[in-house]
Protein backbone atom coordinates (compact mmCIF):
# COMPACT_ATOMS: atom_id res chain seq x y z
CA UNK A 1 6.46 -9.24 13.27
CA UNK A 2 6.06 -5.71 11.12
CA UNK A 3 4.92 -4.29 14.61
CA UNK A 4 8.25 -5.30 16.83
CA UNK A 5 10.73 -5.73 13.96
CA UNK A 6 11.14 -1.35 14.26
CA UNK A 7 12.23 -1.87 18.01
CA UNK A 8 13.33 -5.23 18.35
CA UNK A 9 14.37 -5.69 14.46
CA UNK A 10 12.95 -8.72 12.30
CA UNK A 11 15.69 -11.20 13.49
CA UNK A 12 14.71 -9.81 17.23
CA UNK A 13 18.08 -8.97 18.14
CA UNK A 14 17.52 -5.57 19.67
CA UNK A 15 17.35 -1.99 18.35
CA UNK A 16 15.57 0.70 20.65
CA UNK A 17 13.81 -2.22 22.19
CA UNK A 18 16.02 -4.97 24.05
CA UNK A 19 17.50 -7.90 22.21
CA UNK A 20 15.04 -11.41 22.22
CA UNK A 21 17.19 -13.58 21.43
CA UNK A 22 18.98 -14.39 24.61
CA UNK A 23 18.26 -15.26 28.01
CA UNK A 24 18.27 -11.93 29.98
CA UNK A 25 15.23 -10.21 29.64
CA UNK A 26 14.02 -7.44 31.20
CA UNK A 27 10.81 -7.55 32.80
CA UNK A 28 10.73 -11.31 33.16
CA UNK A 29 11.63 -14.28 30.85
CA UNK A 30 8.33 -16.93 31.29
CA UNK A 31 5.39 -17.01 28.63
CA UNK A 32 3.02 -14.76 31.31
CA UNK A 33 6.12 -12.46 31.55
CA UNK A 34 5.97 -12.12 27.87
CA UNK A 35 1.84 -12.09 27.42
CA UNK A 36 1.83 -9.33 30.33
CA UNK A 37 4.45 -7.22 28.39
CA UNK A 38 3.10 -7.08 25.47
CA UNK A 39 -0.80 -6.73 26.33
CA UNK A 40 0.32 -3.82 29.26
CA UNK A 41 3.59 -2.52 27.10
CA UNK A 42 6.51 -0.84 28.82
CA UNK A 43 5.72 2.77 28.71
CA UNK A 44 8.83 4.11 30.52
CA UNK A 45 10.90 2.71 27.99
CA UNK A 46 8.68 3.82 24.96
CA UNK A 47 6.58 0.43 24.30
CA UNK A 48 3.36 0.91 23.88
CA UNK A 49 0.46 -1.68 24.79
CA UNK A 50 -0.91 -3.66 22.04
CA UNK A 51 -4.13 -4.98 24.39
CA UNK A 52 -6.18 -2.22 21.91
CA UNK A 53 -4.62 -2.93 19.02
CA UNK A 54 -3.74 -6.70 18.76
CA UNK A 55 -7.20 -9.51 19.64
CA UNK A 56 -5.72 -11.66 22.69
CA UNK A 57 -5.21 -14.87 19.96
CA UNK A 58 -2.88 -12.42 18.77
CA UNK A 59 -0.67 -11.36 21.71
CA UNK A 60 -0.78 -14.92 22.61
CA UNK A 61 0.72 -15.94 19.13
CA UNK A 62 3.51 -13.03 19.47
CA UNK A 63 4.33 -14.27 22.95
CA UNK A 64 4.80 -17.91 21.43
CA UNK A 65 6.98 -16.61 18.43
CA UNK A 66 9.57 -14.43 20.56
CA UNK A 67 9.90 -17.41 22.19
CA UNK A 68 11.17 -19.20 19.01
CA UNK A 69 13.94 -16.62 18.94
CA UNK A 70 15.66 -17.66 21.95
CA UNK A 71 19.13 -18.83 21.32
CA UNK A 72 18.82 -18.16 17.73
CA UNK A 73 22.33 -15.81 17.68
CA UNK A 74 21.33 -13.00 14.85
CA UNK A 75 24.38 -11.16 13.68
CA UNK A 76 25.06 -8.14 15.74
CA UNK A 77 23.17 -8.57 18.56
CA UNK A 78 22.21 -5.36 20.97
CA UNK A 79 24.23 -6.45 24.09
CA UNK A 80 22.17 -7.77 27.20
CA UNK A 81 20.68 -4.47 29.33
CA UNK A 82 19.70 -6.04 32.50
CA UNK A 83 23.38 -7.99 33.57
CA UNK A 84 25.36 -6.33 37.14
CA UNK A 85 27.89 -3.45 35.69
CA UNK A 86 25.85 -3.59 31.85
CA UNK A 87 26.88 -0.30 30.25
CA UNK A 88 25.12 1.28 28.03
CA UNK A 89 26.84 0.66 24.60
CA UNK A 90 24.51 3.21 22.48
CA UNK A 91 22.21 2.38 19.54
CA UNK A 92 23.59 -0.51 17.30
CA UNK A 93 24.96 -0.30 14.03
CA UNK A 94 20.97 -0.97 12.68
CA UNK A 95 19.68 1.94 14.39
């Protein structure tokens, strides 16, 4: 959690990094979706991979937590970033 919470915030609604608490992700909403982001990161949009920093037990427990965020509706949420006509709203009030 102390590694995402920076870009994703602890509640994971969404700083630089895209909101996790709702149901449009980015590069792909299923558990391998998930593992494969994390362990390969997003370097075009500044996340780094955590295959040489986390052991795979680990990714594999981060990819099973985010999922616990789903639906949980933090305060402030960063809107969704992957909808038809999604604008670009700027950093939220956290950044």
């Amino acid at each position: 959690l102390a590694n995402c919470a920076p870009c994703h915030r602890a509640d994971g609604g969404g700083l630089v990094g895209p909101n996790l608490t709702d149901d449009f992700w980015l590069h792909g909403d299923t558990f391998a979706d998930s593992l494969r982001v994390i362990w390969n990161g997003v370097p075009e949009k500044g996340m780094v991979s955590w295959k040489g920093v986390l052991k795979p037990d680990e990714i594999h427990a981060v990819a099973s937590y985010i999922y616990t965020l789903r639906g949980s509706n933090p305060p402030n949420p960063k809107p969704p970033e992957n909808q038809p006509g999604a604008v670009d709203s700027g950093p939220s009030e956290f950044e």
